PDB file of C-alpha atoms in Angstrom:
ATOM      1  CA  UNK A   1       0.000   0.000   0.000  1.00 59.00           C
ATOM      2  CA  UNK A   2       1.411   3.273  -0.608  1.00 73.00           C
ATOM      3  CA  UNK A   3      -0.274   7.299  -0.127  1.00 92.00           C
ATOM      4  CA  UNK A   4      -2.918   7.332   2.410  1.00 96.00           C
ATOM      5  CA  UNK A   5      -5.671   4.798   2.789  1.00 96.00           C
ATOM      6  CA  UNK A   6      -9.009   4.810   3.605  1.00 97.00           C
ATOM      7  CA  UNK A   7     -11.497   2.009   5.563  1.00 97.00           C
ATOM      8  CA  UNK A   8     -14.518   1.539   4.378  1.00 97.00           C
ATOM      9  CA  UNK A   9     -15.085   3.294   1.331  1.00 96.00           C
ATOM     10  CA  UNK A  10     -18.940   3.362   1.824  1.00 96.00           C
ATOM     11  CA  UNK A  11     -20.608   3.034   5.031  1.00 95.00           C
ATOM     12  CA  UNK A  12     -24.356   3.236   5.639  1.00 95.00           C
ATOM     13  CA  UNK A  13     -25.243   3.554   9.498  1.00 92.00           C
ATOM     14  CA  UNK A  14     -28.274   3.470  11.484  1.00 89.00           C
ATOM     15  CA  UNK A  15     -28.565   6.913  14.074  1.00 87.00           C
ATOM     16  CA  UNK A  16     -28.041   4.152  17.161  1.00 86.00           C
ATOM     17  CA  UNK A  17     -25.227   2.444  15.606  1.00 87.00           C
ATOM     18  CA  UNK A  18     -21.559   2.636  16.623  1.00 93.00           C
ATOM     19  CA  UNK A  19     -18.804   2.788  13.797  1.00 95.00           C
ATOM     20  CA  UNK A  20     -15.271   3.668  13.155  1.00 97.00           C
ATOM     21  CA  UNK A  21     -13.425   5.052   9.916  1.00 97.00           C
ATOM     22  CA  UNK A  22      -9.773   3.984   9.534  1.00 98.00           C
ATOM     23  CA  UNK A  23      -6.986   5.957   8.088  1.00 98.00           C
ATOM     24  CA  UNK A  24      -3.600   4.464   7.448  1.00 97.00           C
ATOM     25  CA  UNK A  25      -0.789   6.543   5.971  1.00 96.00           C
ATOM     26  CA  UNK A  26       2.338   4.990   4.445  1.00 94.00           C
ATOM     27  CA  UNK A  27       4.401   8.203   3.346  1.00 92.00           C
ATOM     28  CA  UNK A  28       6.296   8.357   7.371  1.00 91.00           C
ATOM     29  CA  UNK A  29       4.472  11.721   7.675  1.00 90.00           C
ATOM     30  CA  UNK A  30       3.946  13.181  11.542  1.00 88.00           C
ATOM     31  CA  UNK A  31       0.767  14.861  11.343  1.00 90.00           C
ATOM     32  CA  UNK A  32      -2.748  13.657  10.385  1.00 93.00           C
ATOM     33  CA  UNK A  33      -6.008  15.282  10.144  1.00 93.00           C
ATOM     34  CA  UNK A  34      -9.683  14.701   9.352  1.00 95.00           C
ATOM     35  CA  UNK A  35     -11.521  16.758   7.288  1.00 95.00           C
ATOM     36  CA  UNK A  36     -15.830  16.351   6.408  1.00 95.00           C
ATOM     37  CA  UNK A  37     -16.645  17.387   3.137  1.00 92.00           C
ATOM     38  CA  UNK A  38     -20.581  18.315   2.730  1.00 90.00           C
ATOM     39  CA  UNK A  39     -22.331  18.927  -0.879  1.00 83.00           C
ATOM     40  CA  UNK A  40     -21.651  22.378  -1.812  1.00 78.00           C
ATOM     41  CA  UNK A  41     -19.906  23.392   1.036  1.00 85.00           C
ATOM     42  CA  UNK A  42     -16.035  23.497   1.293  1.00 87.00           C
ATOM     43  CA  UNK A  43     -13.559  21.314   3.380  1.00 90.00           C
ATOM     44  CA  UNK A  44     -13.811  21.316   6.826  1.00 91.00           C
ATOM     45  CA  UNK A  45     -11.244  20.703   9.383  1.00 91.00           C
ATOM     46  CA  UNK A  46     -12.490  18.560  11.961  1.00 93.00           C
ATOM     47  CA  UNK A  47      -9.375  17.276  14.009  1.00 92.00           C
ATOM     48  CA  UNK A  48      -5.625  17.596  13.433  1.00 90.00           C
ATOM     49  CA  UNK A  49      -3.108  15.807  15.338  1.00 90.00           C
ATOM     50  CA  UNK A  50       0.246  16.323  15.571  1.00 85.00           C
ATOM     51  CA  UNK A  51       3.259  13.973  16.950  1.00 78.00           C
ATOM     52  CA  UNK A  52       0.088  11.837  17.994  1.00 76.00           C
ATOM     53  CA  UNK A  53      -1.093  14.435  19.794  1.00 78.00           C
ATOM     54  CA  UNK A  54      -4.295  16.385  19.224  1.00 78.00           C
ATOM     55  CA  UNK A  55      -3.929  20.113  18.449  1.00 77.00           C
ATOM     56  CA  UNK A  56      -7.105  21.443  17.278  1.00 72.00           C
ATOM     57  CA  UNK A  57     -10.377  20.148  17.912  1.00 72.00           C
ATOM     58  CA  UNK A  58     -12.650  22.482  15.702  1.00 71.00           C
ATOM     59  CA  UNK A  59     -16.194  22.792  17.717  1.00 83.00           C
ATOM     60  CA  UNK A  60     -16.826  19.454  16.208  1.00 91.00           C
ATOM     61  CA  UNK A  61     -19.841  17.468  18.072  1.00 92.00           C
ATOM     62  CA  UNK A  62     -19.073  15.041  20.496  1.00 92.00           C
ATOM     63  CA  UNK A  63     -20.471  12.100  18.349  1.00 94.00           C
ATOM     64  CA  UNK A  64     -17.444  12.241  16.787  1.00 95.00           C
ATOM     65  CA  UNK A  65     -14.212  10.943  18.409  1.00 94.00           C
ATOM     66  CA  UNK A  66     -11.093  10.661  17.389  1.00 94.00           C
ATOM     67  CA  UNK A  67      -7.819   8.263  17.714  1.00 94.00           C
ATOM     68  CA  UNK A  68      -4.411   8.189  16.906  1.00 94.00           C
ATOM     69  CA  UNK A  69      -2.913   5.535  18.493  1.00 93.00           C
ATOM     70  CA  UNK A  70       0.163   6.021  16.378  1.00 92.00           C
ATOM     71  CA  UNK A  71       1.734   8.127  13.892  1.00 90.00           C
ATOM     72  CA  UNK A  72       0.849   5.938  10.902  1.00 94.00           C
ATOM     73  CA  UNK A  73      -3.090   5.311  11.809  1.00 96.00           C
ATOM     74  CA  UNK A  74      -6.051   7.482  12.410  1.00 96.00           C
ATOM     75  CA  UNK A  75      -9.193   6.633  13.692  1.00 97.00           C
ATOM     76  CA  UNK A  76     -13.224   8.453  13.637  1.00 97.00           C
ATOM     77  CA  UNK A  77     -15.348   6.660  16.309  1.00 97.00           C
ATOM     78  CA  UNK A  78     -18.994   7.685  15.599  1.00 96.00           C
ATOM     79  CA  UNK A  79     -21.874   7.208  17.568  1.00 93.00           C
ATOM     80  CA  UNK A  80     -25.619   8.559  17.461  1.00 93.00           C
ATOM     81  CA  UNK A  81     -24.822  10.302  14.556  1.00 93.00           C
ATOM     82  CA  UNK A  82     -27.547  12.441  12.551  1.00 93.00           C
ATOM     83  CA  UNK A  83     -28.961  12.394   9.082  1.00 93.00           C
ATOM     84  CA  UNK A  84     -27.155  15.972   8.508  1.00 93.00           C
ATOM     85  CA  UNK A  85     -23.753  13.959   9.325  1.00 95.00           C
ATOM     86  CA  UNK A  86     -24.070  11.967   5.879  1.00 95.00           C
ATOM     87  CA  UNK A  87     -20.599  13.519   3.827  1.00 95.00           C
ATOM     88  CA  UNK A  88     -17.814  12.314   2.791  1.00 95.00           C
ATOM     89  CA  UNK A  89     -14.947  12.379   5.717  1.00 97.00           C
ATOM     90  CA  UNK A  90     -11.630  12.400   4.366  1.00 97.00           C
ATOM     91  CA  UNK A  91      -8.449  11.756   6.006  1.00 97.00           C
ATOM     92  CA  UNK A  92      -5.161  13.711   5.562  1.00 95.00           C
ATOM     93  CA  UNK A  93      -1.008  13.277   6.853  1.00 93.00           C
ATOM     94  CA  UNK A  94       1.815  15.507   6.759  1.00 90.00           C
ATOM     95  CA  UNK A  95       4.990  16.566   7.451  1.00 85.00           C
ATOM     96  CA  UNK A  96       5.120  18.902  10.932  1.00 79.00           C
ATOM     97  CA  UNK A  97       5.803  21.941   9.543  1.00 67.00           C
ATOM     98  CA  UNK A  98       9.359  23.669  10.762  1.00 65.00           C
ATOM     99  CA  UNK A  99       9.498  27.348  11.420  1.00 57.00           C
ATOM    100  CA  UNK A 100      10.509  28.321   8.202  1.00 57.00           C
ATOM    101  CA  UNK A 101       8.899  25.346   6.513  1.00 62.00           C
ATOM    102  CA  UNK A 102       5.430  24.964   4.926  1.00 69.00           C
ATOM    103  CA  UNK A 103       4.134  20.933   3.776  1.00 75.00           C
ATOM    104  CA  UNK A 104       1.324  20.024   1.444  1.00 86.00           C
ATOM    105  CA  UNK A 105      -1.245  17.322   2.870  1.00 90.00           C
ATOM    106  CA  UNK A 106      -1.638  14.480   1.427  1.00 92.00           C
ATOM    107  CA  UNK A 107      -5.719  12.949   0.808  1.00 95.00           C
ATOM    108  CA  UNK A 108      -7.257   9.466   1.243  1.00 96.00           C
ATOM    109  CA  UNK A 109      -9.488   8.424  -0.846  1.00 95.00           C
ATOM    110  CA  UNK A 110     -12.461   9.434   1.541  1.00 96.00           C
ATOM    111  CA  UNK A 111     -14.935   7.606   3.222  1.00 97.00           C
ATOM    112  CA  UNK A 112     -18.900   8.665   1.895  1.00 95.00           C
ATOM    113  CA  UNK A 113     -20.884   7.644   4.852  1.00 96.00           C
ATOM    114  CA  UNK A 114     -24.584   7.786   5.055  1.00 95.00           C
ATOM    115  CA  UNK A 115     -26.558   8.056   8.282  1.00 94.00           C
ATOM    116  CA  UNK A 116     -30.179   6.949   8.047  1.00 92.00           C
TER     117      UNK A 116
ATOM    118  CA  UNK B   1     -17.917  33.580   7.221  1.00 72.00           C
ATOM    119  CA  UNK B   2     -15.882  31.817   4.230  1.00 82.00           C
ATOM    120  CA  UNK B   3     -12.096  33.070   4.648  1.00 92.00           C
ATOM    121  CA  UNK B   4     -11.399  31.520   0.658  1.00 95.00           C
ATOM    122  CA  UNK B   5     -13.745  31.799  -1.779  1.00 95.00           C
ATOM    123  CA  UNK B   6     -13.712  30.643  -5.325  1.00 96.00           C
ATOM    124  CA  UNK B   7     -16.458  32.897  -7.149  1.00 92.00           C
ATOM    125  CA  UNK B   8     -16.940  30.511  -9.943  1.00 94.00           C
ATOM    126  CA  UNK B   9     -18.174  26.775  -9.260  1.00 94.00           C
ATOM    127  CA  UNK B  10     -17.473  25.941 -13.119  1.00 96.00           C
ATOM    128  CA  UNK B  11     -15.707  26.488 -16.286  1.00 97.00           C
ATOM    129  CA  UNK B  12     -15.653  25.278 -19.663  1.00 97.00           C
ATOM    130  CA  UNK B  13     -12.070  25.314 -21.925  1.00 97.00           C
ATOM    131  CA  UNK B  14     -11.649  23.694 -25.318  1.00 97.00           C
ATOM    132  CA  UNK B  15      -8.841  21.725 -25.374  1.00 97.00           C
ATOM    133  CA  UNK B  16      -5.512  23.582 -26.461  1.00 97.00           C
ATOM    134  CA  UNK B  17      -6.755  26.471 -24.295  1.00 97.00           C
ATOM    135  CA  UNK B  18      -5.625  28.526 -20.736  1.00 98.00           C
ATOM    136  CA  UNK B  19      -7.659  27.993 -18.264  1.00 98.00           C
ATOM    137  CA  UNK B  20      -7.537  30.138 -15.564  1.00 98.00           C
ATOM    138  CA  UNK B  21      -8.945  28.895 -12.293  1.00 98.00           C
ATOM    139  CA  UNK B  22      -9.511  32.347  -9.622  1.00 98.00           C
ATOM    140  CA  UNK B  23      -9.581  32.151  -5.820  1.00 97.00           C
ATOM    141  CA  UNK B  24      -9.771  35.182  -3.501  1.00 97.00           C
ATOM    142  CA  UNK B  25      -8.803  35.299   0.427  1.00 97.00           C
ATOM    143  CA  UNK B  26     -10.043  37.638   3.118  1.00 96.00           C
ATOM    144  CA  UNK B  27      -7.493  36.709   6.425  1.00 92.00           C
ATOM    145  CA  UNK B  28      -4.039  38.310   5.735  1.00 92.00           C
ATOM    146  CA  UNK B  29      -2.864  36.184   8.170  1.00 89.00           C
ATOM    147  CA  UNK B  30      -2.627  33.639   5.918  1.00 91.00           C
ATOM    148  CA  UNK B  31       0.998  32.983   4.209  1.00 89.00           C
ATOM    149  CA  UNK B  32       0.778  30.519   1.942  1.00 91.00           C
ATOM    150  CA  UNK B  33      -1.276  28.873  -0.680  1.00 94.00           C
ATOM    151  CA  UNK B  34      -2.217  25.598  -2.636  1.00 94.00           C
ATOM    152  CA  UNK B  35      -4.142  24.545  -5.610  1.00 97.00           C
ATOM    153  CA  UNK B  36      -6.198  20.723  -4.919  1.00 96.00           C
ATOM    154  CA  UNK B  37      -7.137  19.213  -7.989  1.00 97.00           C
ATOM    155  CA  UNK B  38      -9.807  16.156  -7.120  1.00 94.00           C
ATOM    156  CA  UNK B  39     -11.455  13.367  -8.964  1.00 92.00           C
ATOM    157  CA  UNK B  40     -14.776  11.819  -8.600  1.00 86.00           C
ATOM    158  CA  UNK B  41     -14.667   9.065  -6.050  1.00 81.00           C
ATOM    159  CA  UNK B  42     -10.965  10.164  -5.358  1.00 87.00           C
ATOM    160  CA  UNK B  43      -9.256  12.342  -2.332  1.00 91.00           C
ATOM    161  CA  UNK B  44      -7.981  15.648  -3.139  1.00 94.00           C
ATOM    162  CA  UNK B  45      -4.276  15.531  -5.078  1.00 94.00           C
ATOM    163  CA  UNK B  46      -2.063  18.365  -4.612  1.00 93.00           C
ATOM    164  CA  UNK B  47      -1.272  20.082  -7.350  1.00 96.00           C
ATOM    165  CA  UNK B  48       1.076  23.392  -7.093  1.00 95.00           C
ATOM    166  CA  UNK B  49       1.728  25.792  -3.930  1.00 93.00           C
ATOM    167  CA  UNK B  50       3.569  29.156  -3.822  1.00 94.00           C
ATOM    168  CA  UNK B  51       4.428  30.958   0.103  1.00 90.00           C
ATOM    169  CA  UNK B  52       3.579  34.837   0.297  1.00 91.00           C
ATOM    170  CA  UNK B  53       7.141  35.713  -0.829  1.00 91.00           C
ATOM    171  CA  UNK B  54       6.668  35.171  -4.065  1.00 93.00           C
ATOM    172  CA  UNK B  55       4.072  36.443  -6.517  1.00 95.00           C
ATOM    173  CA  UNK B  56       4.491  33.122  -9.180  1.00 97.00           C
ATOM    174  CA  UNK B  57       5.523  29.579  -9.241  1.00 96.00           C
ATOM    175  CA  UNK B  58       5.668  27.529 -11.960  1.00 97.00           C
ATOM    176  CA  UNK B  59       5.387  23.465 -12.593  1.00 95.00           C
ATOM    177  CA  UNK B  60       5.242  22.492 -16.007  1.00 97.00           C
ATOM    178  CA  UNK B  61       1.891  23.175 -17.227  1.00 97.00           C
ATOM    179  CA  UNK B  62       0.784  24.735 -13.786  1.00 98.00           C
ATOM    180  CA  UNK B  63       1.079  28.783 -12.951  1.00 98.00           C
ATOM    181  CA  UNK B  64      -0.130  29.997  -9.848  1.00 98.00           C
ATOM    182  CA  UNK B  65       0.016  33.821  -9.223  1.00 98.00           C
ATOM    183  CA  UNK B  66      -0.167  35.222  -5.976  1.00 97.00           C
ATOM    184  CA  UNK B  67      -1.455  39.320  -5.632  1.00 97.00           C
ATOM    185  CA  UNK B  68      -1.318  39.967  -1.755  1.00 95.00           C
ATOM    186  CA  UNK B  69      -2.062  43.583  -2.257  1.00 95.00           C
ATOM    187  CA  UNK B  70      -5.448  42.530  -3.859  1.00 96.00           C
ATOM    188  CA  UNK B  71      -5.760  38.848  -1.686  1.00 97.00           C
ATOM    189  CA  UNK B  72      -6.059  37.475  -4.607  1.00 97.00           C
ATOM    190  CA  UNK B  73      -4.536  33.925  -6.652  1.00 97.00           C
ATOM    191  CA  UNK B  74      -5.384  32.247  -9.888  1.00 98.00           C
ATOM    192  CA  UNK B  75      -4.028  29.110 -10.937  1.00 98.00           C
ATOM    193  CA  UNK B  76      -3.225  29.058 -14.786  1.00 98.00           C
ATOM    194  CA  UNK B  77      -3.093  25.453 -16.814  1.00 98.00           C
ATOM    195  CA  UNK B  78      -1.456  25.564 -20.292  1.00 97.00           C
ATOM    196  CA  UNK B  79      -2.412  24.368 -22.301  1.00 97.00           C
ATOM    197  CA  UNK B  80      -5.409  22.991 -21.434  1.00 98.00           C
ATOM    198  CA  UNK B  81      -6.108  18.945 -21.666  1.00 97.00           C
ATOM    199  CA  UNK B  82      -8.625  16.328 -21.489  1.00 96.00           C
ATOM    200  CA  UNK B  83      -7.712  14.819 -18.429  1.00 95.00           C
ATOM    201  CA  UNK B  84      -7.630  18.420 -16.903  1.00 97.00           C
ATOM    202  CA  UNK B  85     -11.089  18.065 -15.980  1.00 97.00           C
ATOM    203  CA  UNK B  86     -11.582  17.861 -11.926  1.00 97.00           C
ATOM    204  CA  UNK B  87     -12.749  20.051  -9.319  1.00 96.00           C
ATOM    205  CA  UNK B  88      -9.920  22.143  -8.452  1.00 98.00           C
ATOM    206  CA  UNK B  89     -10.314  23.792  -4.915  1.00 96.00           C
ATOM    207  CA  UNK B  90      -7.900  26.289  -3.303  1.00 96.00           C
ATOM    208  CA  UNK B  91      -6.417  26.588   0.422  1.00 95.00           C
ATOM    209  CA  UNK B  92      -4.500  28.881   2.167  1.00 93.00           C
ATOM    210  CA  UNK B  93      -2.654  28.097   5.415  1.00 88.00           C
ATOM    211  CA  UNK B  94      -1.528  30.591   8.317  1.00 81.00           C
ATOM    212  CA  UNK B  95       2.524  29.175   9.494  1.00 68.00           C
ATOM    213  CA  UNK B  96       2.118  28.277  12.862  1.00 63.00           C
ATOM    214  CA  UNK B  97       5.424  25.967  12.825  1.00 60.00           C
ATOM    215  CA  UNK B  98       2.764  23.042  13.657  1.00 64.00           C
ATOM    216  CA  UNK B  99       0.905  21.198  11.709  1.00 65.00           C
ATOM    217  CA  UNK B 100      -0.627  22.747   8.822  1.00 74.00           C
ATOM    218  CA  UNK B 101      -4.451  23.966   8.994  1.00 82.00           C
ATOM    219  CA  UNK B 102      -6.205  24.471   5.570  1.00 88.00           C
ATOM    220  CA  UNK B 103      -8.994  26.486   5.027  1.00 91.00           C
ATOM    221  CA  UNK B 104     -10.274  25.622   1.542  1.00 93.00           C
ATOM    222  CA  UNK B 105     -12.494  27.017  -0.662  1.00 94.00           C
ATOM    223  CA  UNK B 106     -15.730  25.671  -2.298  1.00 93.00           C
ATOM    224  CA  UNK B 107     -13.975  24.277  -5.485  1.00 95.00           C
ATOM    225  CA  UNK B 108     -14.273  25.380  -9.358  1.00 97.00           C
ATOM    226  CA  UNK B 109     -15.023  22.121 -11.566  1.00 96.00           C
ATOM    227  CA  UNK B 110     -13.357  22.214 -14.784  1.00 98.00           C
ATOM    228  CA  UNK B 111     -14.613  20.684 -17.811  1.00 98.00           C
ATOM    229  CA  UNK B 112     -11.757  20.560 -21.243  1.00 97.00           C
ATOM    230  CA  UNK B 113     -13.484  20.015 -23.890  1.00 95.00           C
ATOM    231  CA  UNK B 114     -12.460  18.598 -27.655  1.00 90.00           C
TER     232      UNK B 114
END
């Protein structure tokens, strides 16, 4: 496997069900990061860790959990989600960035999950 | 309140052609900028970036131009191919010698036509 991976590719989830997305990265990047993507709206940052730790958690509901047990995997725990959470949630890595440094993320694939 | 904005959610080139893809930013806070070019059924594949100290950078068939004065940057492809045709979306980033946080814009799909 090489680039970023995502697990599963489709996922369609009851509003009482638990479920997790998995993100793997292979490129020995430091950073990861989840983003949702919603129809007609742009990218949105949901959680970015950093060194395995997490840095930014942006106002995103509690339903949503995330993991990173390591540098190389990511995890989204979801539970009781809504209808309105249907999107497509896609995972990111990276390079930390130095001081004088900037580094492009690299995408998964995404994971399109529908919540009935 | 959308920080990047791409005005134009699609445009048509014929083949051969520029196309000229615009974005426009409102935080001048942020120092540096990428172009996203993205399938259907695929993630987002970066494409070309350029940092606030320059005003162009250049890959091959790929332009971006930076105006800070006018928080503006358009991404120019030339010339213009088949397989050109994706969403292209634009983020900007504010250096915060962490990890990187994008703010991206709502994406311009491009169609090349024969």
């Amino acid at each position: 496997e090489t680039g970023v991976t995502q697990t599963p590719r489709h996922l369609v989830m009851g509003m009482t069900n638990k479920k997790s997305l998995k993100c793997e990265q292979h490129l020995g990047h430091n950073a990861m990061y989840w983003y949702k993507q919603s129809a007609k709206k742009p990218l949105e940052l949901m959680f970015v860790y950093s060194l395995e730790e997490r840095v930014e958690n942006n106002s995103v509901p509690s339903r949503f959990s995330p993991e990173c047990p390591n540098s190389s995997h990511l995890f989204l725990h979801l539970h009781t989600l809504q209808p309105e959470d249907s999107a497509l949630y896609l995972c990111a890595s990276s390079h930390v960035a130095g001081l004088s440094s900037y580094n492009e993320q690299f995408f998964g694939p995404g994971t399109r999950l529908t919540v009935l | 309140d959308q920080q990047v904005k791409q005005n134009s959610p699609s445009l048509s080139v014929q083949e051969g052609r520029i196309s000229i893809l615009n974005c426009d930013y409102t935080n001048s806070m942020f120092d540096y900028f990428l172009w996203y070019k993205k399938y259907p059924a695929e993630g987002p594949t970066f494409l070309i970036s350029i940092s606030s100290i320059k005003d162009k950078n250049e890959d091959g068939r790929f332009t971006v131009f930076l105006n800070k004065s006018a928080k503006h940057l358009s991404l120019h492809i030339v010339p213009s191919q088949p397989g050109d045709s994706a969403v292209y979306f634009c983020a900007a980033s504010a250096h915060t010698g962490t990890a990187s946080k994008l703010t991206f814009g709502t994406g311009t799909r491009l169609q090349v036509t024969l």
